[in-house]
Amino acid sequence: MSSNPDINRKLSVLIRLATADKHFAEQEKAMIIRVGIRNGLTSENIDRLIRFPISIEKPELLSLEQKSRSEEHTSELQSHSFISYAVFCLK
């Protein structure tokens, strides 16, 4: 795995959200791969995370501060993915 456990956790959240409907769309997978690569992960690390995502904490067990940080991280990743997607569409 990556030396940055925070990006592994963030990508795991995205992976679990993307697969929540039991369908992992190619666009979702491609976006997760782009975000991972831009954050220094190798293809092998990303593939491993996709196969075995890190467990997500139950929201009710998180403190208010942790919930706020989680929302900030999700917004940050969404921002990165929208920018990546916009650049991809412009090419």
mmCIF file of N, CA, C and O in Angstrom:
data_model
loop_
_atom_site.group_PDB
_atom_site.id
_atom_site.type_symbol
_atom_site.label_atom_id
_atom_site.label_comp_id
_atom_site.label_asym_id
_atom_site.label_seq_id
_atom_site.Cartn_x
_atom_site.Cartn_y
_atom_site.Cartn_z
ATOM 1 N N MET A 1 0.833 -1.195 0.000
ATOM 2 C CA MET A 1 0.000 0.000 0.000
ATOM 3 C C MET A 1 0.872 1.252 0.000
ATOM 4 O O MET A 1 2.064 1.184 0.172
ATOM 5 N N SER A 2 0.220 2.348 -0.128
ATOM 6 C CA SER A 2 0.903 3.631 -0.162
ATOM 7 C C SER A 2 1.482 3.963 1.206
ATOM 8 O O SER A 2 1.024 3.497 2.232
ATOM 9 N N SER A 3 2.488 4.832 1.194
ATOM 10 C CA SER A 3 3.033 5.309 2.461
ATOM 11 C C SER A 3 2.124 6.374 3.070
ATOM 12 O O SER A 3 2.378 6.860 4.153
ATOM 13 N N ASN A 4 1.068 6.762 2.355
ATOM 14 C CA ASN A 4 0.124 7.757 2.839
ATOM 15 C C ASN A 4 -1.203 7.062 3.159
ATOM 16 O O ASN A 4 -2.055 6.905 2.282
ATOM 17 N N PRO A 5 -1.383 6.624 4.415
ATOM 18 C CA PRO A 5 -2.610 5.899 4.760
ATOM 19 C C PRO A 5 -3.863 6.747 4.585
ATOM 20 O O PRO A 5 -4.945 6.219 4.364
ATOM 21 N N ASP A 6 -3.727 8.077 4.642
ATOM 22 C CA ASP A 6 -4.891 8.948 4.503
ATOM 23 C C ASP A 6 -5.485 8.843 3.105
ATOM 24 O O ASP A 6 -6.704 8.758 2.950
ATOM 25 N N ILE A 7 -4.645 8.824 2.065
ATOM 26 C CA ILE A 7 -5.177 8.711 0.700
ATOM 27 C C ILE A 7 -5.775 7.326 0.489
ATOM 28 O O ILE A 7 -6.780 7.179 -0.204
ATOM 29 N N ASN A 8 -5.195 6.303 1.101
ATOM 30 C CA ASN A 8 -5.779 4.959 1.009
ATOM 31 C C ASN A 8 -7.183 4.938 1.603
ATOM 32 O O ASN A 8 -8.103 4.348 1.032
ATOM 33 N N ARG A 9 -7.341 5.592 2.736
ATOM 34 C CA ARG A 9 -8.657 5.637 3.393
ATOM 35 C C ARG A 9 -9.656 6.419 2.547
ATOM 36 O O ARG A 9 -10.790 5.987 2.338
ATOM 37 N N LYS A 10 -9.215 7.558 2.016
ATOM 38 C CA LYS A 10 -10.103 8.386 1.194
ATOM 39 C C LYS A 10 -10.541 7.641 -0.060
ATOM 40 O O LYS A 10 -11.718 7.666 -0.432
ATOM 41 N N LEU A 11 -9.590 7.000 -0.727
ATOM 42 C CA LEU A 11 -9.952 6.244 -1.923
ATOM 43 C C LEU A 11 -10.855 5.066 -1.577
ATOM 44 O O LEU A 11 -11.758 4.733 -2.352
ATOM 45 N N SER A 12 -10.639 4.454 -0.430
ATOM 46 C CA SER A 12 -11.501 3.352 -0.007
ATOM 47 C C SER A 12 -12.939 3.819 0.168
ATOM 48 O O SER A 12 -13.883 3.104 -0.185
ATOM 49 N N VAL A 13 -13.113 5.020 0.698
ATOM 50 C CA VAL A 13 -14.460 5.588 0.834
ATOM 51 C C VAL A 13 -15.084 5.744 -0.543
ATOM 52 O O VAL A 13 -16.233 5.347 -0.771
ATOM 53 N N LEU A 14 -14.331 6.301 -1.484
ATOM 54 C CA LEU A 14 -14.853 6.469 -2.841
ATOM 55 C C LEU A 14 -15.179 5.126 -3.484
ATOM 56 O O LEU A 14 -16.201 4.986 -4.164
ATOM 57 N N ILE A 15 -14.324 4.143 -3.274
ATOM 58 C CA ILE A 15 -14.551 2.807 -3.840
ATOM 59 C C ILE A 15 -15.832 2.207 -3.264
ATOM 60 O O ILE A 15 -16.665 1.670 -3.993
ATOM 61 N N ARG A 16 -15.992 2.313 -1.964
ATOM 62 C CA ARG A 16 -17.192 1.750 -1.338
ATOM 63 C C ARG A 16 -18.453 2.480 -1.802
ATOM 64 O O ARG A 16 -19.494 1.856 -2.001
ATOM 65 N N LEU A 17 -18.368 3.791 -1.988
ATOM 66 C CA LEU A 17 -19.512 4.529 -2.514
ATOM 67 C C LEU A 17 -19.813 4.109 -3.951
ATOM 68 O O LEU A 17 -20.967 3.943 -4.332
ATOM 69 N N ALA A 18 -18.766 3.954 -4.744
ATOM 70 C CA ALA A 18 -18.938 3.590 -6.154
ATOM 71 C C ALA A 18 -19.529 2.198 -6.312
ATOM 72 O O ALA A 18 -20.228 1.924 -7.287
ATOM 73 N N THR A 19 -19.264 1.312 -5.361
ATOM 74 C CA THR A 19 -19.744 -0.067 -5.465
ATOM 75 C C THR A 19 -20.976 -0.334 -4.601
ATOM 76 O O THR A 19 -21.438 -1.470 -4.532
ATOM 77 N N ALA A 20 -21.508 0.694 -3.985
ATOM 78 C CA ALA A 20 -22.658 0.516 -3.093
ATOM 79 C C ALA A 20 -23.875 -0.039 -3.827
ATOM 80 O O ALA A 20 -24.671 -0.776 -3.250
ATOM 81 N N ASP A 21 -24.000 0.273 -5.111
ATOM 82 C CA ASP A 21 -25.128 -0.219 -5.897
ATOM 83 C C ASP A 21 -24.825 -1.565 -6.558
ATOM 84 O O ASP A 21 -25.539 -2.016 -7.437
ATOM 85 N N LYS A 22 -23.725 -2.193 -6.150
ATOM 86 C CA LYS A 22 -23.278 -3.489 -6.678
ATOM 87 C C LYS A 22 -22.838 -3.407 -8.139
ATOM 88 O O LYS A 22 -22.747 -4.407 -8.824
ATOM 89 N N HIS A 23 -22.591 -2.186 -8.612
ATOM 90 C CA HIS A 23 -22.105 -1.989 -9.979
ATOM 91 C C HIS A 23 -20.988 -0.954 -9.934
ATOM 92 O O HIS A 23 -21.199 0.171 -9.496
ATOM 93 N N PHE A 24 -19.819 -1.335 -10.392
ATOM 94 C CA PHE A 24 -18.663 -0.441 -10.400
ATOM 95 C C PHE A 24 -18.480 0.047 -11.840
ATOM 96 O O PHE A 24 -17.855 -0.624 -12.657
ATOM 97 N N ALA A 25 -19.059 1.190 -12.145
ATOM 98 C CA ALA A 25 -19.013 1.730 -13.501
ATOM 99 C C ALA A 25 -17.574 2.040 -13.912
ATOM 100 O O ALA A 25 -16.759 2.440 -13.079
ATOM 101 N N GLU A 26 -17.289 1.865 -15.175
ATOM 102 C CA GLU A 26 -15.946 2.137 -15.697
ATOM 103 C C GLU A 26 -15.535 3.588 -15.453
ATOM 104 O O GLU A 26 -14.376 3.862 -15.164
ATOM 105 N N GLN A 27 -16.476 4.525 -15.559
ATOM 106 C CA GLN A 27 -16.162 5.936 -15.312
ATOM 107 C C GLN A 27 -15.764 6.151 -13.855
ATOM 108 O O GLN A 27 -14.852 6.920 -13.559
ATOM 109 N N GLU A 28 -16.453 5.475 -12.940
ATOM 110 C CA GLU A 28 -16.117 5.593 -11.520
ATOM 111 C C GLU A 28 -14.724 5.025 -11.266
ATOM 112 O O GLU A 28 -13.910 5.643 -10.580
ATOM 113 N N LYS A 29 -14.466 3.861 -11.835
ATOM 114 C CA LYS A 29 -13.161 3.221 -11.651
ATOM 115 C C LYS A 29 -12.047 4.094 -12.233
ATOM 116 O O LYS A 29 -11.009 4.290 -11.591
ATOM 117 N N ALA A 30 -12.267 4.634 -13.428
ATOM 118 C CA ALA A 30 -11.256 5.484 -14.069
ATOM 119 C C ALA A 30 -10.966 6.728 -13.228
ATOM 120 O O ALA A 30 -9.807 7.136 -13.087
ATOM 121 N N MET A 31 -12.014 7.320 -12.650
ATOM 122 C CA MET A 31 -11.823 8.511 -11.817
ATOM 123 C C MET A 31 -11.032 8.163 -10.564
ATOM 124 O O MET A 31 -10.110 8.886 -10.179
ATOM 125 N N ILE A 32 -11.334 7.030 -9.948
ATOM 126 C CA ILE A 32 -10.615 6.604 -8.750
ATOM 127 C C ILE A 32 -9.144 6.346 -9.083
ATOM 128 O O ILE A 32 -8.245 6.733 -8.334
ATOM 129 N N ILE A 33 -8.885 5.729 -10.210
ATOM 130 C CA ILE A 33 -7.507 5.472 -10.634
ATOM 131 C C ILE A 33 -6.763 6.792 -10.865
ATOM 132 O O ILE A 33 -5.632 6.956 -10.403
ATOM 133 N N ARG A 34 -7.412 7.746 -11.532
ATOM 134 C CA ARG A 34 -6.773 9.056 -11.769
ATOM 135 C C ARG A 34 -6.445 9.761 -10.458
ATOM 136 O O ARG A 34 -5.348 10.297 -10.293
ATOM 137 N N VAL A 35 -7.393 9.756 -9.525
ATOM 138 C CA VAL A 35 -7.163 10.409 -8.230
ATOM 139 C C VAL A 35 -6.018 9.720 -7.495
ATOM 140 O O VAL A 35 -5.138 10.375 -6.926
ATOM 141 N N GLY A 36 -6.001 8.396 -7.523
ATOM 142 C CA GLY A 36 -4.927 7.654 -6.864
ATOM 143 C C GLY A 36 -3.565 7.954 -7.448
ATOM 144 O O GLY A 36 -2.604 8.218 -6.716
ATOM 145 N N ILE A 37 -3.470 7.946 -8.763
ATOM 146 C CA ILE A 37 -2.191 8.226 -9.429
ATOM 147 C C ILE A 37 -1.725 9.646 -9.135
ATOM 148 O O ILE A 37 -0.549 9.874 -8.842
ATOM 149 N N ARG A 38 -2.649 10.592 -9.177
ATOM 150 C CA ARG A 38 -2.278 11.991 -8.892
ATOM 151 C C ARG A 38 -1.855 12.202 -7.448
ATOM 152 O O ARG A 38 -1.227 13.197 -7.123
ATOM 153 N N ASN A 39 -2.209 11.259 -6.600
ATOM 154 C CA ASN A 39 -1.811 11.345 -5.192
ATOM 155 C C ASN A 39 -0.672 10.394 -4.862
ATOM 156 O O ASN A 39 -0.438 10.074 -3.701
ATOM 157 N N GLY A 40 0.025 9.923 -5.893
ATOM 158 C CA GLY A 40 1.250 9.169 -5.686
ATOM 159 C C GLY A 40 1.118 7.670 -5.524
ATOM 160 O O GLY A 40 2.098 7.007 -5.185
ATOM 161 N N LEU A 41 -0.064 7.109 -5.752
ATOM 162 C CA LEU A 41 -0.219 5.663 -5.645
ATOM 163 C C LEU A 41 0.189 4.996 -6.960
ATOM 164 O O LEU A 41 0.033 5.578 -8.033
ATOM 165 N N THR A 42 0.677 3.780 -6.860
ATOM 166 C CA THR A 42 0.990 3.011 -8.061
ATOM 167 C C THR A 42 -0.279 2.295 -8.519
ATOM 168 O O THR A 42 -1.239 2.143 -7.752
ATOM 169 N N SER A 43 -0.263 1.831 -9.757
ATOM 170 C CA SER A 43 -1.404 1.067 -10.283
ATOM 171 C C SER A 43 -1.667 -0.170 -9.435
ATOM 172 O O SER A 43 -2.823 -0.533 -9.188
ATOM 173 N N GLU A 44 -0.590 -0.805 -8.974
ATOM 174 C CA GLU A 44 -0.738 -1.997 -8.145
ATOM 175 C C GLU A 44 -1.429 -1.667 -6.822
ATOM 176 O O GLU A 44 -2.289 -2.413 -6.356
ATOM 177 N N ASN A 45 -1.046 -0.539 -6.210
ATOM 178 C CA ASN A 45 -1.681 -0.126 -4.950
ATOM 179 C C ASN A 45 -3.165 0.156 -5.155
ATOM 180 O O ASN A 45 -3.996 -0.214 -4.330
ATOM 181 N N ILE A 46 -3.480 0.819 -6.260
ATOM 182 C CA ILE A 46 -4.879 1.157 -6.541
ATOM 183 C C ILE A 46 -5.688 -0.111 -6.793
ATOM 184 O O ILE A 46 -6.793 -0.267 -6.263
ATOM 185 N N ASP A 47 -5.138 -1.034 -7.580
ATOM 186 C CA ASP A 47 -5.828 -2.303 -7.843
ATOM 187 C C ASP A 47 -6.092 -3.060 -6.550
ATOM 188 O O ASP A 47 -7.171 -3.622 -6.355
ATOM 189 N N ARG A 48 -5.108 -3.060 -5.646
ATOM 190 C CA ARG A 48 -5.262 -3.743 -4.360
ATOM 191 C C ARG A 48 -6.368 -3.076 -3.535
ATOM 192 O O ARG A 48 -7.187 -3.764 -2.918
ATOM 193 N N LEU A 49 -6.401 -1.748 -3.546
ATOM 194 C CA LEU A 49 -7.457 -1.033 -2.809
ATOM 195 C C LEU A 49 -8.827 -1.328 -3.404
ATOM 196 O O LEU A 49 -9.807 -1.456 -2.670
ATOM 197 N N ILE A 50 -8.900 -1.411 -4.725
ATOM 198 C CA ILE A 50 -10.181 -1.701 -5.368
ATOM 199 C C ILE A 50 -10.661 -3.100 -4.967
ATOM 200 O O ILE A 50 -11.839 -3.301 -4.671
ATOM 201 N N ARG A 51 -9.757 -4.051 -4.918
ATOM 202 C CA ARG A 51 -10.126 -5.416 -4.524
ATOM 203 C C ARG A 51 -10.407 -5.527 -3.026
ATOM 204 O O ARG A 51 -11.296 -6.269 -2.611
ATOM 205 N N PHE A 52 -9.636 -4.797 -2.218
ATOM 206 C CA PHE A 52 -9.745 -4.893 -0.755
ATOM 207 C C PHE A 52 -9.753 -3.497 -0.130
ATOM 208 O O PHE A 52 -8.780 -3.088 0.503
ATOM 209 N N PRO A 53 -10.860 -2.750 -0.290
ATOM 210 C CA PRO A 53 -10.892 -1.402 0.302
ATOM 211 C C PRO A 53 -10.832 -1.462 1.826
ATOM 212 O O PRO A 53 -11.269 -2.437 2.440
ATOM 213 N N ILE A 54 -10.265 -0.425 2.392
ATOM 214 C CA ILE A 54 -10.157 -0.315 3.849
ATOM 215 C C ILE A 54 -11.558 -0.136 4.425
ATOM 216 O O ILE A 54 -12.409 0.535 3.836
ATOM 217 N N SER A 55 -11.794 -0.722 5.584
ATOM 218 C CA SER A 55 -13.095 -0.590 6.247
ATOM 219 C C SER A 55 -13.385 0.869 6.558
ATOM 220 O O SER A 55 -12.492 1.629 6.927
ATOM 221 N N ILE A 56 -14.636 1.219 6.427
ATOM 222 C CA ILE A 56 -15.084 2.577 6.747
ATOM 223 C C ILE A 56 -15.670 2.562 8.144
ATOM 224 O O ILE A 56 -16.462 1.679 8.482
ATOM 225 N N GLU A 57 -15.277 3.558 8.932
ATOM 226 C CA GLU A 57 -15.815 3.647 10.284
ATOM 227 C C GLU A 57 -17.309 3.920 10.216
ATOM 228 O O GLU A 57 -17.785 4.594 9.315
ATOM 229 N N LYS A 58 -18.026 3.407 11.191
ATOM 230 C CA LYS A 58 -19.450 3.703 11.260
ATOM 231 C C LYS A 58 -19.601 5.165 11.643
ATOM 232 O O LYS A 58 -19.026 5.608 12.639
ATOM 233 N N PRO A 59 -20.387 5.938 10.874
ATOM 234 C CA PRO A 59 -20.520 7.369 11.156
ATOM 235 C C PRO A 59 -20.961 7.680 12.575
ATOM 236 O O PRO A 59 -20.501 8.644 13.158
ATOM 237 N N GLU A 60 -21.817 6.833 13.144
ATOM 238 C CA GLU A 60 -22.307 7.130 14.495
ATOM 239 C C GLU A 60 -21.224 6.973 15.556
ATOM 240 O O GLU A 60 -21.355 7.475 16.667
ATOM 241 N N LEU A 61 -20.117 6.306 15.201
ATOM 242 C CA LEU A 61 -19.018 6.141 16.155
ATOM 243 C C LEU A 61 -17.978 7.255 16.063
ATOM 244 O O LEU A 61 -17.076 7.333 16.878
ATOM 245 N N LEU A 62 -18.108 8.109 15.057
ATOM 246 C CA LEU A 62 -17.138 9.189 14.875
ATOM 247 C C LEU A 62 -17.504 10.390 15.738
ATOM 248 O O LEU A 62 -18.674 10.684 15.951
ATOM 249 N N SER A 63 -16.483 11.109 16.173
ATOM 250 C CA SER A 63 -16.718 12.351 16.904
ATOM 251 C C SER A 63 -17.174 13.420 15.909
ATOM 252 O O SER A 63 -17.031 13.269 14.700
ATOM 253 N N LEU A 64 -17.698 14.516 16.418
ATOM 254 C CA LEU A 64 -18.138 15.614 15.562
ATOM 255 C C LEU A 64 -16.972 16.143 14.726
ATOM 256 O O LEU A 64 -17.120 16.426 13.536
ATOM 257 N N GLU A 65 -15.796 16.241 15.338
ATOM 258 C CA GLU A 65 -14.603 16.717 14.623
ATOM 259 C C GLU A 65 -14.237 15.763 13.481
ATOM 260 O O GLU A 65 -13.921 16.190 12.378
ATOM 261 N N GLN A 66 -14.299 14.458 13.744
ATOM 262 C CA GLN A 66 -13.976 13.474 12.712
ATOM 263 C C GLN A 66 -14.984 13.535 11.569
ATOM 264 O O GLN A 66 -14.618 13.430 10.405
ATOM 265 N N LYS A 67 -16.266 13.717 11.900
ATOM 266 C CA LYS A 67 -17.287 13.831 10.857
ATOM 267 C C LYS A 67 -17.034 15.060 10.001
ATOM 268 O O LYS A 67 -17.152 15.008 8.780
ATOM 269 N N SER A 68 -16.676 16.165 10.625
ATOM 270 C CA SER A 68 -16.396 17.396 9.886
ATOM 271 C C SER A 68 -15.193 17.212 8.970
ATOM 272 O O SER A 68 -15.210 17.621 7.809
ATOM 273 N N ARG A 69 -14.138 16.584 9.481
ATOM 274 C CA ARG A 69 -12.950 16.324 8.669
ATOM 275 C C ARG A 69 -13.294 15.411 7.504
ATOM 276 O O ARG A 69 -12.839 15.608 6.387
ATOM 277 N N SER A 70 -14.118 14.415 7.740
ATOM 278 C CA SER A 70 -14.513 13.484 6.694
ATOM 279 C C SER A 70 -15.254 14.216 5.579
ATOM 280 O O SER A 70 -15.021 13.984 4.399
ATOM 281 N N GLU A 71 -16.148 15.129 5.968
ATOM 282 C CA GLU A 71 -16.877 15.922 4.965
ATOM 283 C C GLU A 71 -15.917 16.802 4.172
ATOM 284 O O GLU A 71 -16.049 16.942 2.959
ATOM 285 N N GLU A 72 -14.934 17.390 4.849
ATOM 286 C CA GLU A 72 -13.948 18.223 4.155
ATOM 287 C C GLU A 72 -13.143 17.397 3.156
ATOM 288 O O GLU A 72 -12.912 17.822 2.024
ATOM 289 N N HIS A 73 -12.719 16.196 3.576
ATOM 290 C CA HIS A 73 -11.930 15.336 2.696
ATOM 291 C C HIS A 73 -12.745 14.893 1.491
ATOM 292 O O HIS A 73 -12.250 14.862 0.368
ATOM 293 N N THR A 74 -14.018 14.571 1.724
ATOM 294 C CA THR A 74 -14.881 14.159 0.626
ATOM 295 C C THR A 74 -15.039 15.302 -0.361
ATOM 296 O O THR A 74 -14.938 15.109 -1.577
ATOM 297 N N SER A 75 -15.236 16.516 0.148
ATOM 298 C CA SER A 75 -15.357 17.685 -0.731
ATOM 299 C C SER A 75 -14.074 17.911 -1.509
ATOM 300 O O SER A 75 -14.102 18.218 -2.703
ATOM 301 N N GLU A 76 -12.940 17.730 -0.846
ATOM 302 C CA GLU A 76 -11.647 17.903 -1.503
ATOM 303 C C GLU A 76 -11.471 16.886 -2.626
ATOM 304 O O GLU A 76 -11.066 17.229 -3.733
ATOM 305 N N LEU A 77 -11.799 15.630 -2.355
ATOM 306 C CA LEU A 77 -11.675 14.592 -3.386
ATOM 307 C C LEU A 77 -12.652 14.834 -4.523
ATOM 308 O O LEU A 77 -12.319 14.647 -5.695
ATOM 309 N N GLN A 78 -13.873 15.288 -4.200
ATOM 310 C CA GLN A 78 -14.840 15.589 -5.251
ATOM 311 C C GLN A 78 -14.319 16.716 -6.129
ATOM 312 O O GLN A 78 -14.432 16.672 -7.350
ATOM 313 N N SER A 79 -13.724 17.721 -5.514
ATOM 314 C CA SER A 79 -13.162 18.842 -6.259
ATOM 315 C C SER A 79 -12.073 18.350 -7.205
ATOM 316 O O SER A 79 -12.048 18.712 -8.380
ATOM 317 N N HIS A 80 -11.176 17.487 -6.700
ATOM 318 C CA HIS A 80 -10.113 16.933 -7.543
ATOM 319 C C HIS A 80 -10.700 16.130 -8.695
ATOM 320 O O HIS A 80 -10.236 16.217 -9.818
ATOM 321 N N SER A 81 -11.736 15.354 -8.404
ATOM 322 C CA SER A 81 -12.305 14.508 -9.449
ATOM 323 C C SER A 81 -13.025 15.346 -10.502
ATOM 324 O O SER A 81 -12.947 15.044 -11.687
ATOM 325 N N PHE A 82 -13.716 16.414 -10.087
ATOM 326 C CA PHE A 82 -14.385 17.279 -11.058
ATOM 327 C C PHE A 82 -13.366 17.965 -11.957
ATOM 328 O O PHE A 82 -13.555 18.071 -13.162
ATOM 329 N N ILE A 83 -12.271 18.413 -11.363
ATOM 330 C CA ILE A 83 -11.215 19.051 -12.152
ATOM 331 C C ILE A 83 -10.616 18.045 -13.125
ATOM 332 O O ILE A 83 -10.439 18.332 -14.317
ATOM 333 N N SER A 84 -10.333 16.837 -12.645
ATOM 334 C CA SER A 84 -9.779 15.798 -13.511
ATOM 335 C C SER A 84 -10.732 15.482 -14.649
ATOM 336 O O SER A 84 -10.327 15.337 -15.792
ATOM 337 N N TYR A 85 -12.021 15.366 -14.326
ATOM 338 C CA TYR A 85 -13.005 15.045 -15.343
ATOM 339 C C TYR A 85 -13.117 16.182 -16.362
ATOM 340 O O TYR A 85 -13.194 15.941 -17.564
ATOM 341 N N ALA A 86 -13.087 17.431 -15.887
ATOM 342 C CA ALA A 86 -13.167 18.579 -16.793
ATOM 343 C C ALA A 86 -11.968 18.600 -17.736
ATOM 344 O O ALA A 86 -12.134 18.829 -18.940
ATOM 345 N N VAL A 87 -10.793 18.353 -17.207
ATOM 346 C CA VAL A 87 -9.591 18.316 -18.045
ATOM 347 C C VAL A 87 -9.697 17.183 -19.060
ATOM 348 O O VAL A 87 -9.392 17.341 -20.230
ATOM 349 N N PHE A 88 -10.184 16.035 -18.610
ATOM 350 C CA PHE A 88 -10.350 14.884 -19.491
ATOM 351 C C PHE A 88 -11.307 15.230 -20.645
ATOM 352 O O PHE A 88 -11.054 14.908 -21.795
ATOM 353 N N CYS A 89 -12.412 15.910 -20.332
ATOM 354 C CA CYS A 89 -13.403 16.274 -21.351
ATOM 355 C C CYS A 89 -12.855 17.295 -22.345
ATOM 356 O O CYS A 89 -13.259 17.315 -23.502
ATOM 357 N N LEU A 90 -11.939 18.135 -21.887
ATOM 358 C CA LEU A 90 -11.379 19.166 -22.757
ATOM 359 C C LEU A 90 -10.369 18.618 -23.746
ATOM 360 O O LEU A 90 -10.082 19.244 -24.760
ATOM 361 N N LYS A 91 -9.814 17.435 -23.464
ATOM 362 C CA LYS A 91 -8.786 16.869 -24.335
ATOM 363 C C LYS A 91 -9.365 16.301 -25.596
ATOM 364 O O LYS A 91 -10.398 15.979 -25.837
#
